[in-house]
Amino acid sequence: MFINTIEMPPIKPEKGKEFLEWFRWSNSIYKNFEGFISRRLLKQITGNRNYVILMEHESEETFMKMHSSKEQIEAFAKLNPLLDGKRIVNFYEVVVDNL
């Protein structure tokens, strides 16, 4: 399994509702891609970031197909105006599952 996390920068003032709407809308797009398992929005309890997106895919290959799609480009074009800063992106491969 392949995991992608995105630590979101602060959301621009007055854009919080739009951000949550964007997340729901983008989930409806991403769930149709081959290899998609799940995508969650996490709210940080501590730190200087508001949200973290956690996405699970069957493999790095299926994730990269989704990541390089026209749908992904459209989704990030809608997201960027809502953010006040840059995203921090991380990639992981699951080593041990279901302990």
PDB file of N, CA and C in Angstrom:
ATOM      1  N   MET A   1       0.850  -1.174   0.000  1.00  0.00           N
ATOM      2  CA  MET A   1       0.000   0.000   0.000  1.00  0.00           C
ATOM      3  C   MET A   1       0.898   1.239   0.000  1.00  0.00           C
ATOM      4  N   PHE A   2       0.414   2.281  -0.649  1.00  0.00           N
ATOM      5  CA  PHE A   2       1.144   3.541  -0.782  1.00  0.00           C
ATOM      6  C   PHE A   2       0.340   4.644  -0.092  1.00  0.00           C
ATOM      7  N   ILE A   3       1.019   5.449   0.717  1.00  0.00           N
ATOM      8  CA  ILE A   3       0.372   6.525   1.479  1.00  0.00           C
ATOM      9  C   ILE A   3       0.965   7.863   1.059  1.00  0.00           C
ATOM     10  N   ASN A   4       0.100   8.834   0.885  1.00  0.00           N
ATOM     11  CA  ASN A   4       0.509  10.210   0.609  1.00  0.00           C
ATOM     12  C   ASN A   4      -0.113  11.093   1.681  1.00  0.00           C
ATOM     13  N   THR A   5       0.704  11.959   2.291  1.00  0.00           N
ATOM     14  CA  THR A   5       0.167  12.963   3.201  1.00  0.00           C
ATOM     15  C   THR A   5       0.510  14.339   2.670  1.00  0.00           C
ATOM     16  N   ILE A   6      -0.389  15.261   2.904  1.00  0.00           N
ATOM     17  CA  ILE A   6      -0.165  16.658   2.540  1.00  0.00           C
ATOM     18  C   ILE A   6      -0.471  17.495   3.773  1.00  0.00           C
ATOM     19  N   GLU A   7       0.558  18.126   4.315  1.00  0.00           N
ATOM     20  CA  GLU A   7       0.372  19.055   5.420  1.00  0.00           C
ATOM     21  C   GLU A   7      -0.022  20.395   4.802  1.00  0.00           C
ATOM     22  N   MET A   8      -1.218  20.823   5.114  1.00  0.00           N
ATOM     23  CA  MET A   8      -1.748  22.040   4.506  1.00  0.00           C
ATOM     24  C   MET A   8      -1.258  23.268   5.265  1.00  0.00           C
ATOM     25  N   PRO A   9      -0.936  24.325   4.521  1.00  0.00           N
ATOM     26  CA  PRO A   9      -0.624  25.587   5.195  1.00  0.00           C
ATOM     27  C   PRO A   9      -1.922  26.173   5.753  1.00  0.00           C
ATOM     28  N   PRO A  10      -1.840  27.261   6.490  1.00  0.00           N
ATOM     29  CA  PRO A  10      -3.087  27.890   6.948  1.00  0.00           C
ATOM     30  C   PRO A  10      -4.003  28.203   5.767  1.00  0.00           C
ATOM     31  N   ILE A  11      -5.284  28.040   6.006  1.00  0.00           N
ATOM     32  CA  ILE A  11      -6.296  28.401   5.017  1.00  0.00           C
ATOM     33  C   ILE A  11      -6.515  29.905   5.135  1.00  0.00           C
ATOM     34  N   LYS A  12      -6.644  30.580   4.003  1.00  0.00           N
ATOM     35  CA  LYS A  12      -6.854  32.029   4.031  1.00  0.00           C
ATOM     36  C   LYS A  12      -8.095  32.377   4.846  1.00  0.00           C
ATOM     37  N   PRO A  13      -8.065  33.531   5.516  1.00  0.00           N
ATOM     38  CA  PRO A  13      -9.240  33.959   6.284  1.00  0.00           C
ATOM     39  C   PRO A  13     -10.500  33.942   5.422  1.00  0.00           C
ATOM     40  N   GLU A  14     -11.571  33.524   6.004  1.00  0.00           N
ATOM     41  CA  GLU A  14     -12.876  33.473   5.344  1.00  0.00           C
ATOM     42  C   GLU A  14     -12.966  32.412   4.249  1.00  0.00           C
ATOM     43  N   LYS A  15     -11.963  31.530   4.128  1.00  0.00           N
ATOM     44  CA  LYS A  15     -11.975  30.495   3.082  1.00  0.00           C
ATOM     45  C   LYS A  15     -12.146  29.089   3.657  1.00  0.00           C
ATOM     46  N   GLY A  16     -12.365  28.979   4.972  1.00  0.00           N
ATOM     47  CA  GLY A  16     -12.477  27.676   5.618  1.00  0.00           C
ATOM     48  C   GLY A  16     -13.610  26.830   5.068  1.00  0.00           C
ATOM     49  N   LYS A  17     -14.774  27.412   4.885  1.00  0.00           N
ATOM     50  CA  LYS A  17     -15.920  26.675   4.355  1.00  0.00           C
ATOM     51  C   LYS A  17     -15.637  26.219   2.930  1.00  0.00           C
ATOM     52  N   GLU A  18     -15.049  27.094   2.118  1.00  0.00           N
ATOM     53  CA  GLU A  18     -14.707  26.731   0.734  1.00  0.00           C
ATOM     54  C   GLU A  18     -13.696  25.592   0.697  1.00  0.00           C
ATOM     55  N   PHE A  19     -12.745  25.601   1.639  1.00  0.00           N
ATOM     56  CA  PHE A  19     -11.756  24.535   1.689  1.00  0.00           C
ATOM     57  C   PHE A  19     -12.431  23.193   1.969  1.00  0.00           C
ATOM     58  N   LEU A  20     -13.329  23.151   2.945  1.00  0.00           N
ATOM     59  CA  LEU A  20     -14.032  21.907   3.251  1.00  0.00           C
ATOM     60  C   LEU A  20     -14.890  21.454   2.080  1.00  0.00           C
ATOM     61  N   GLU A  21     -15.516  22.379   1.377  1.00  0.00           N
ATOM     62  CA  GLU A  21     -16.287  22.039   0.176  1.00  0.00           C
ATOM     63  C   GLU A  21     -15.364  21.488  -0.907  1.00  0.00           C
ATOM     64  N   TRP A  22     -14.182  22.103  -1.070  1.00  0.00           N
ATOM     65  CA  TRP A  22     -13.213  21.608  -2.048  1.00  0.00           C
ATOM     66  C   TRP A  22     -12.803  20.183  -1.709  1.00  0.00           C
ATOM     67  N   PHE A  23     -12.554  19.910  -0.428  1.00  0.00           N
ATOM     68  CA  PHE A  23     -12.130  18.575  -0.035  1.00  0.00           C
ATOM     69  C   PHE A  23     -13.206  17.546  -0.382  1.00  0.00           C
ATOM     70  N   ARG A  24     -14.438  17.819  -0.059  1.00  0.00           N
ATOM     71  CA  ARG A  24     -15.534  16.891  -0.382  1.00  0.00           C
ATOM     72  C   ARG A  24     -15.643  16.696  -1.895  1.00  0.00           C
ATOM     73  N   TRP A  25     -15.594  17.793  -2.642  1.00  0.00           N
ATOM     74  CA  TRP A  25     -15.680  17.711  -4.102  1.00  0.00           C
ATOM     75  C   TRP A  25     -14.521  16.885  -4.662  1.00  0.00           C
ATOM     76  N   SER A  26     -13.286  17.161  -4.214  1.00  0.00           N
ATOM     77  CA  SER A  26     -12.127  16.436  -4.755  1.00  0.00           C
ATOM     78  C   SER A  26     -12.182  14.953  -4.384  1.00  0.00           C
ATOM     79  N   ASN A  27     -12.712  14.608  -3.223  1.00  0.00           N
ATOM     80  CA  ASN A  27     -12.894  13.195  -2.890  1.00  0.00           C
ATOM     81  C   ASN A  27     -13.797  12.514  -3.900  1.00  0.00           C
ATOM     82  N   SER A  28     -14.843  13.205  -4.339  1.00  0.00           N
ATOM     83  CA  SER A  28     -15.762  12.610  -5.313  1.00  0.00           C
ATOM     84  C   SER A  28     -15.071  12.361  -6.655  1.00  0.00           C
ATOM     85  N   ILE A  29     -14.014  13.112  -6.945  1.00  0.00           N
ATOM     86  CA  ILE A  29     -13.231  12.917  -8.173  1.00  0.00           C
ATOM     87  C   ILE A  29     -12.223  11.791  -7.979  1.00  0.00           C
ATOM     88  N   TYR A  30     -11.450  11.845  -6.917  1.00  0.00           N
ATOM     89  CA  TYR A  30     -10.354  10.891  -6.706  1.00  0.00           C
ATOM     90  C   TYR A  30     -10.837   9.460  -6.487  1.00  0.00           C
ATOM     91  N   LYS A  31     -12.011   9.280  -5.879  1.00  0.00           N
ATOM     92  CA  LYS A  31     -12.479   7.928  -5.579  1.00  0.00           C
ATOM     93  C   LYS A  31     -12.718   7.088  -6.827  1.00  0.00           C
ATOM     94  N   ASN A  32     -12.786   7.723  -7.986  1.00  0.00           N
ATOM     95  CA  ASN A  32     -13.029   7.004  -9.235  1.00  0.00           C
ATOM     96  C   ASN A  32     -11.758   6.454  -9.873  1.00  0.00           C
ATOM     97  N   PHE A  33     -10.597   6.787  -9.320  1.00  0.00           N
ATOM     98  CA  PHE A  33      -9.343   6.341  -9.912  1.00  0.00           C
ATOM     99  C   PHE A  33      -9.008   4.916  -9.480  1.00  0.00           C
ATOM    100  N   GLU A  34      -8.482   4.149 -10.418  1.00  0.00           N
ATOM    101  CA  GLU A  34      -8.029   2.795 -10.137  1.00  0.00           C
ATOM    102  C   GLU A  34      -6.980   2.832  -9.024  1.00  0.00           C
ATOM    103  N   GLY A  35      -7.105   1.943  -8.086  1.00  0.00           N
ATOM    104  CA  GLY A  35      -6.143   1.839  -7.008  1.00  0.00           C
ATOM    105  C   GLY A  35      -6.451   2.697  -5.793  1.00  0.00           C
ATOM    106  N   PHE A  36      -7.426   3.587  -5.899  1.00  0.00           N
ATOM    107  CA  PHE A  36      -7.799   4.448  -4.781  1.00  0.00           C
ATOM    108  C   PHE A  36      -8.366   3.593  -3.650  1.00  0.00           C
ATOM    109  N   ILE A  37      -7.900   3.834  -2.426  1.00  0.00           N
ATOM    110  CA  ILE A  37      -8.434   3.126  -1.261  1.00  0.00           C
ATOM    111  C   ILE A  37      -9.214   4.085  -0.371  1.00  0.00           C
ATOM    112  N   SER A  38      -8.575   5.169   0.065  1.00  0.00           N
ATOM    113  CA  SER A  38      -9.283   6.118   0.936  1.00  0.00           C
ATOM    114  C   SER A  38      -8.558   7.454   0.940  1.00  0.00           C
ATOM    115  N   ARG A  39      -9.276   8.453   1.411  1.00  0.00           N
ATOM    116  CA  ARG A  39      -8.712   9.802   1.560  1.00  0.00           C
ATOM    117  C   ARG A  39      -9.426  10.457   2.727  1.00  0.00           C
ATOM    118  N   ARG A  40      -8.647  10.985   3.665  1.00  0.00           N
ATOM    119  CA  ARG A  40      -9.219  11.588   4.874  1.00  0.00           C
ATOM    120  C   ARG A  40      -8.618  12.964   5.101  1.00  0.00           C
ATOM    121  N   LEU A  41      -9.400  13.802   5.737  1.00  0.00           N
ATOM    122  CA  LEU A  41      -8.930  15.118   6.158  1.00  0.00           C
ATOM    123  C   LEU A  41      -8.782  15.080   7.672  1.00  0.00           C
ATOM    124  N   LEU A  42      -7.555  15.330   8.140  1.00  0.00           N
ATOM    125  CA  LEU A  42      -7.261  15.328   9.563  1.00  0.00           C
ATOM    126  C   LEU A  42      -7.052  16.758  10.036  1.00  0.00           C
ATOM    127  N   LYS A  43      -7.565  17.082  11.189  1.00  0.00           N
ATOM    128  CA  LYS A  43      -7.346  18.404  11.775  1.00  0.00           C
ATOM    129  C   LYS A  43      -6.261  18.269  12.827  1.00  0.00           C
ATOM    130  N   GLN A  44      -5.188  19.041  12.693  1.00  0.00           N
ATOM    131  CA  GLN A  44      -4.097  18.973  13.653  1.00  0.00           C
ATOM    132  C   GLN A  44      -4.516  19.525  15.003  1.00  0.00           C
ATOM    133  N   ILE A  45      -4.075  18.856  16.052  1.00  0.00           N
ATOM    134  CA  ILE A  45      -4.342  19.296  17.410  1.00  0.00           C
ATOM    135  C   ILE A  45      -3.245  20.255  17.873  1.00  0.00           C
ATOM    136  N   THR A  46      -2.004  19.988  17.470  1.00  0.00           N
ATOM    137  CA  THR A  46      -0.878  20.862  17.808  1.00  0.00           C
ATOM    138  C   THR A  46      -0.123  21.208  16.532  1.00  0.00           C
ATOM    139  N   GLY A  47       0.717  22.205  16.597  1.00  0.00           N
ATOM    140  CA  GLY A  47       1.508  22.586  15.429  1.00  0.00           C
ATOM    141  C   GLY A  47       0.957  23.815  14.750  1.00  0.00           C
ATOM    142  N   ASN A  48       1.595  24.205  13.666  1.00  0.00           N
ATOM    143  CA  ASN A  48       1.204  25.431  12.977  1.00  0.00           C
ATOM    144  C   ASN A  48       0.472  25.162  11.667  1.00  0.00           C
ATOM    145  N   ARG A  49       0.035  23.937  11.476  1.00  0.00           N
ATOM    146  CA  ARG A  49      -0.732  23.571  10.285  1.00  0.00           C
ATOM    147  C   ARG A  49      -2.155  23.257  10.716  1.00  0.00           C
ATOM    148  N   ASN A  50      -3.134  23.624   9.899  1.00  0.00           N
ATOM    149  CA  ASN A  50      -4.526  23.379  10.263  1.00  0.00           C
ATOM    150  C   ASN A  50      -4.971  21.958   9.952  1.00  0.00           C
ATOM    151  N   TYR A  51      -4.600  21.478   8.772  1.00  0.00           N
ATOM    152  CA  TYR A  51      -5.115  20.200   8.294  1.00  0.00           C
ATOM    153  C   TYR A  51      -4.006  19.377   7.655  1.00  0.00           C
ATOM    154  N   VAL A  52      -4.221  18.069   7.668  1.00  0.00           N
ATOM    155  CA  VAL A  52      -3.383  17.124   6.938  1.00  0.00           C
ATOM    156  C   VAL A  52      -4.316  16.236   6.134  1.00  0.00           C
ATOM    157  N   ILE A  53      -3.988  16.034   4.865  1.00  0.00           N
ATOM    158  CA  ILE A  53      -4.735  15.109   4.025  1.00  0.00           C
ATOM    159  C   ILE A  53      -3.968  13.792   4.008  1.00  0.00           C
ATOM    160  N   LEU A  54      -4.675  12.696   4.221  1.00  0.00           N
ATOM    161  CA  LEU A  54      -4.102  11.357   4.210  1.00  0.00           C
ATOM    162  C   LEU A  54      -4.785  10.562   3.107  1.00  0.00           C
ATOM    163  N   MET A  55      -3.997  10.106   2.124  1.00  0.00           N
ATOM    164  CA  MET A  55      -4.544   9.335   1.011  1.00  0.00           C
ATOM    165  C   MET A  55      -3.865   7.974   0.943  1.00  0.00           C
ATOM    166  N   GLU A  56      -4.682   6.933   0.741  1.00  0.00           N
ATOM    167  CA  GLU A  56      -4.167   5.576   0.587  1.00  0.00           C
ATOM    168  C   GLU A  56      -4.469   5.079  -0.824  1.00  0.00           C
ATOM    169  N   HIS A  57      -3.448   4.500  -1.434  1.00  0.00           N
ATOM    170  CA  HIS A  57      -3.575   3.909  -2.774  1.00  0.00           C
ATOM    171  C   HIS A  57      -3.006   2.506  -2.744  1.00  0.00           C
ATOM    172  N   GLU A  58      -3.434   1.695  -3.693  1.00  0.00           N
ATOM    173  CA  GLU A  58      -2.918   0.330  -3.788  1.00  0.00           C
ATOM    174  C   GLU A  58      -1.409   0.312  -4.008  1.00  0.00           C
ATOM    175  N   SER A  59      -0.907   1.256  -4.807  1.00  0.00           N
ATOM    176  CA  SER A  59       0.521   1.254  -5.139  1.00  0.00           C
ATOM    177  C   SER A  59       0.966   2.655  -5.528  1.00  0.00           C
ATOM    178  N   GLU A  60       2.270   2.842  -5.552  1.00  0.00           N
ATOM    179  CA  GLU A  60       2.815   4.110  -6.029  1.00  0.00           C
ATOM    180  C   GLU A  60       2.412   4.340  -7.482  1.00  0.00           C
ATOM    181  N   GLU A  61       2.371   3.281  -8.262  1.00  0.00           N
ATOM    182  CA  GLU A  61       2.008   3.395  -9.674  1.00  0.00           C
ATOM    183  C   GLU A  61       0.587   3.936  -9.847  1.00  0.00           C
ATOM    184  N   THR A  62      -0.383   3.388  -9.102  1.00  0.00           N
ATOM    185  CA  THR A  62      -1.757   3.883  -9.250  1.00  0.00           C
ATOM    186  C   THR A  62      -1.884   5.306  -8.730  1.00  0.00           C
ATOM    187  N   PHE A  63      -1.141   5.619  -7.655  1.00  0.00           N
ATOM    188  CA  PHE A  63      -1.164   6.987  -7.149  1.00  0.00           C
ATOM    189  C   PHE A  63      -0.632   7.964  -8.188  1.00  0.00           C
ATOM    190  N   MET A  64       0.493   7.638  -8.821  1.00  0.00           N
ATOM    191  CA  MET A  64       1.112   8.548  -9.784  1.00  0.00           C
ATOM    192  C   MET A  64       0.228   8.756 -11.022  1.00  0.00           C
ATOM    193  N   LYS A  65      -0.530   7.736 -11.421  1.00  0.00           N
ATOM    194  CA  LYS A  65      -1.478   7.909 -12.532  1.00  0.00           C
ATOM    195  C   LYS A  65      -2.530   8.953 -12.161  1.00  0.00           C
ATOM    196  N   MET A  66      -3.043   8.858 -10.951  1.00  0.00           N
ATOM    197  CA  MET A  66      -4.017   9.840 -10.477  1.00  0.00           C
ATOM    198  C   MET A  66      -3.368  11.213 -10.329  1.00  0.00           C
ATOM    199  N   HIS A  67      -2.167  11.220  -9.742  1.00  0.00           N
ATOM    200  CA  HIS A  67      -1.462  12.465  -9.458  1.00  0.00           C
ATOM    201  C   HIS A  67      -1.109  13.250 -10.718  1.00  0.00           C
ATOM    202  N   SER A  68      -0.898  12.580 -11.826  1.00  0.00           N
ATOM    203  CA  SER A  68      -0.530  13.260 -13.075  1.00  0.00           C
ATOM    204  C   SER A  68      -1.719  13.455 -14.018  1.00  0.00           C
ATOM    205  N   SER A  69      -2.923  13.270 -13.513  1.00  0.00           N
ATOM    206  CA  SER A  69      -4.126  13.377 -14.343  1.00  0.00           C
ATOM    207  C   SER A  69      -4.600  14.822 -14.494  1.00  0.00           C
ATOM    208  N   LYS A  70      -5.427  15.044 -15.493  1.00  0.00           N
ATOM    209  CA  LYS A  70      -6.021  16.376 -15.692  1.00  0.00           C
ATOM    210  C   LYS A  70      -6.961  16.730 -14.534  1.00  0.00           C
ATOM    211  N   GLU A  71      -7.574  15.723 -13.926  1.00  0.00           N
ATOM    212  CA  GLU A  71      -8.440  15.961 -12.775  1.00  0.00           C
ATOM    213  C   GLU A  71      -7.641  16.498 -11.589  1.00  0.00           C
ATOM    214  N   GLN A  72      -6.442  15.976 -11.398  1.00  0.00           N
ATOM    215  CA  GLN A  72      -5.579  16.452 -10.308  1.00  0.00           C
ATOM    216  C   GLN A  72      -5.163  17.899 -10.558  1.00  0.00           C
ATOM    217  N   ILE A  73      -4.812  18.211 -11.773  1.00  0.00           N
ATOM    218  CA  ILE A  73      -4.414  19.586 -12.114  1.00  0.00           C
ATOM    219  C   ILE A  73      -5.570  20.541 -11.835  1.00  0.00           C
ATOM    220  N   GLU A  74      -6.771  20.152 -12.231  1.00  0.00           N
ATOM    221  CA  GLU A  74      -7.960  20.981 -11.988  1.00  0.00           C
ATOM    222  C   GLU A  74      -8.210  21.153 -10.488  1.00  0.00           C
ATOM    223  N   ALA A  75      -8.076  20.064  -9.730  1.00  0.00           N
ATOM    224  CA  ALA A  75      -8.331  20.131  -8.285  1.00  0.00           C
ATOM    225  C   ALA A  75      -7.353  21.084  -7.601  1.00  0.00           C
ATOM    226  N   PHE A  76      -6.078  21.003  -7.950  1.00  0.00           N
ATOM    227  CA  PHE A  76      -5.100  21.877  -7.306  1.00  0.00           C
ATOM    228  C   PHE A  76      -5.244  23.323  -7.772  1.00  0.00           C
ATOM    229  N   ALA A  77      -5.719  23.541  -8.976  1.00  0.00           N
ATOM    230  CA  ALA A  77      -5.984  24.909  -9.435  1.00  0.00           C
ATOM    231  C   ALA A  77      -7.095  25.545  -8.599  1.00  0.00           C
ATOM    232  N   LYS A  78      -8.062  24.746  -8.168  1.00  0.00           N
ATOM    233  CA  LYS A  78      -9.140  25.252  -7.313  1.00  0.00           C
ATOM    234  C   LYS A  78      -8.687  25.419  -5.862  1.00  0.00           C
ATOM    235  N   LEU A  79      -7.721  24.600  -5.442  1.00  0.00           N
ATOM    236  CA  LEU A  79      -7.251  24.639  -4.064  1.00  0.00           C
ATOM    237  C   LEU A  79      -6.317  25.815  -3.794  1.00  0.00           C
ATOM    238  N   ASN A  80      -5.381  26.060  -4.668  1.00  0.00           N
ATOM    239  CA  ASN A  80      -4.317  27.032  -4.409  1.00  0.00           C
ATOM    240  C   ASN A  80      -4.799  28.407  -3.963  1.00  0.00           C
ATOM    241  N   PRO A  81      -5.867  28.967  -4.529  1.00  0.00           N
ATOM    242  CA  PRO A  81      -6.319  30.296  -4.063  1.00  0.00           C
ATOM    243  C   PRO A  81      -6.850  30.314  -2.625  1.00  0.00           C
ATOM    244  N   LEU A  82      -7.093  29.146  -2.055  1.00  0.00           N
ATOM    245  CA  LEU A  82      -7.625  29.066  -0.690  1.00  0.00           C
ATOM    246  C   LEU A  82      -6.533  29.027   0.368  1.00  0.00           C
ATOM    247  N   LEU A  83      -5.291  28.814  -0.058  1.00  0.00           N
ATOM    248  CA  LEU A  83      -4.191  28.572   0.869  1.00  0.00           C
ATOM    249  C   LEU A  83      -3.327  29.801   1.083  1.00  0.00           C
ATOM    250  N   ASP A  84      -2.790  29.889   2.293  1.00  0.00           N
ATOM    251  CA  ASP A  84      -1.867  30.967   2.633  1.00  0.00           C
ATOM    252  C   ASP A  84      -0.494  30.344   2.923  1.00  0.00           C
ATOM    253  N   GLY A  85       0.152  29.850   1.868  1.00  0.00           N
ATOM    254  CA  GLY A  85       1.456  29.211   2.017  1.00  0.00           C
ATOM    255  C   GLY A  85       1.561  27.981   1.144  1.00  0.00           C
ATOM    256  N   LYS A  86       2.620  27.226   1.382  1.00  0.00           N
ATOM    257  CA  LYS A  86       2.896  26.040   0.568  1.00  0.00           C
ATOM    258  C   LYS A  86       2.557  24.769   1.325  1.00  0.00           C
ATOM    259  N   ARG A  87       2.175  23.763   0.565  1.00  0.00           N
ATOM    260  CA  ARG A  87       1.888  22.440   1.120  1.00  0.00           C
ATOM    261  C   ARG A  87       3.194  21.691   1.360  1.00  0.00           C
ATOM    262  N   ILE A  88       3.196  20.796   2.340  1.00  0.00           N
ATOM    263  CA  ILE A  88       4.312  19.886   2.581  1.00  0.00           C
ATOM    264  C   ILE A  88       3.813  18.486   2.243  1.00  0.00           C
ATOM    265  N   VAL A  89       4.437  17.873   1.248  1.00  0.00           N
ATOM    266  CA  VAL A  89       3.993  16.576   0.733  1.00  0.00           C
ATOM    267  C   VAL A  89       4.968  15.486   1.173  1.00  0.00           C
ATOM    268  N   ASN A  90       4.418  14.358   1.609  1.00  0.00           N
ATOM    269  CA  ASN A  90       5.221  13.203   2.011  1.00  0.00           C
ATOM    270  C   ASN A  90       4.633  11.944   1.387  1.00  0.00           C
ATOM    271  N   PHE A  91       5.514  10.975   1.123  1.00  0.00           N
ATOM    272  CA  PHE A  91       5.104   9.694   0.543  1.00  0.00           C
ATOM    273  C   PHE A  91       5.639   8.564   1.407  1.00  0.00           C
ATOM    274  N   TYR A  92       4.818   7.518   1.557  1.00  0.00           N
ATOM    275  CA  TYR A  92       5.188   6.387   2.392  1.00  0.00           C
ATOM    276  C   TYR A  92       4.751   5.085   1.722  1.00  0.00           C
ATOM    277  N   GLU A  93       5.502   4.043   1.999  1.00  0.00           N
ATOM    278  CA  GLU A  93       5.106   2.693   1.626  1.00  0.00           C
ATOM    279  C   GLU A  93       4.833   1.934   2.918  1.00  0.00           C
ATOM    280  N   VAL A  94       3.691   1.266   3.006  1.00  0.00           N
ATOM    281  CA  VAL A  94       3.359   0.520   4.207  1.00  0.00           C
ATOM    282  C   VAL A  94       4.274  -0.694   4.297  1.00  0.00           C
ATOM    283  N   VAL A  95       4.923  -0.854   5.434  1.00  0.00           N
ATOM    284  CA  VAL A  95       5.858  -1.956   5.661  1.00  0.00           C
ATOM    285  C   VAL A  95       5.175  -3.078   6.437  1.00  0.00           C
ATOM    286  N   VAL A  96       4.448  -2.709   7.485  1.00  0.00           N
ATOM    287  CA  VAL A  96       3.706  -3.667   8.294  1.00  0.00           C
ATOM    288  C   VAL A  96       2.290  -3.141   8.413  1.00  0.00           C
ATOM    289  N   ASP A  97       1.305  -4.002   8.236  1.00  0.00           N
ATOM    290  CA  ASP A  97      -0.084  -3.581   8.251  1.00  0.00           C
ATOM    291  C   ASP A  97      -0.869  -4.419   9.260  1.00  0.00           C
ATOM    292  N   ASN A  98      -1.879  -3.807   9.858  1.00  0.00           N
ATOM    293  CA  ASN A  98      -2.822  -4.492  10.749  1.00  0.00           C
ATOM    294  C   ASN A  98      -2.153  -5.234  11.896  1.00  0.00           C
ATOM    295  N   LEU A  99      -1.430  -4.523  12.714  1.00  0.00           N
ATOM    296  CA  LEU A  99      -0.811  -5.138  13.880  1.00  0.00           C
ATOM    297  C   LEU A  99      -1.825  -5.411  14.955  1.00  0.00           C
TER     298      LEU A  99
END
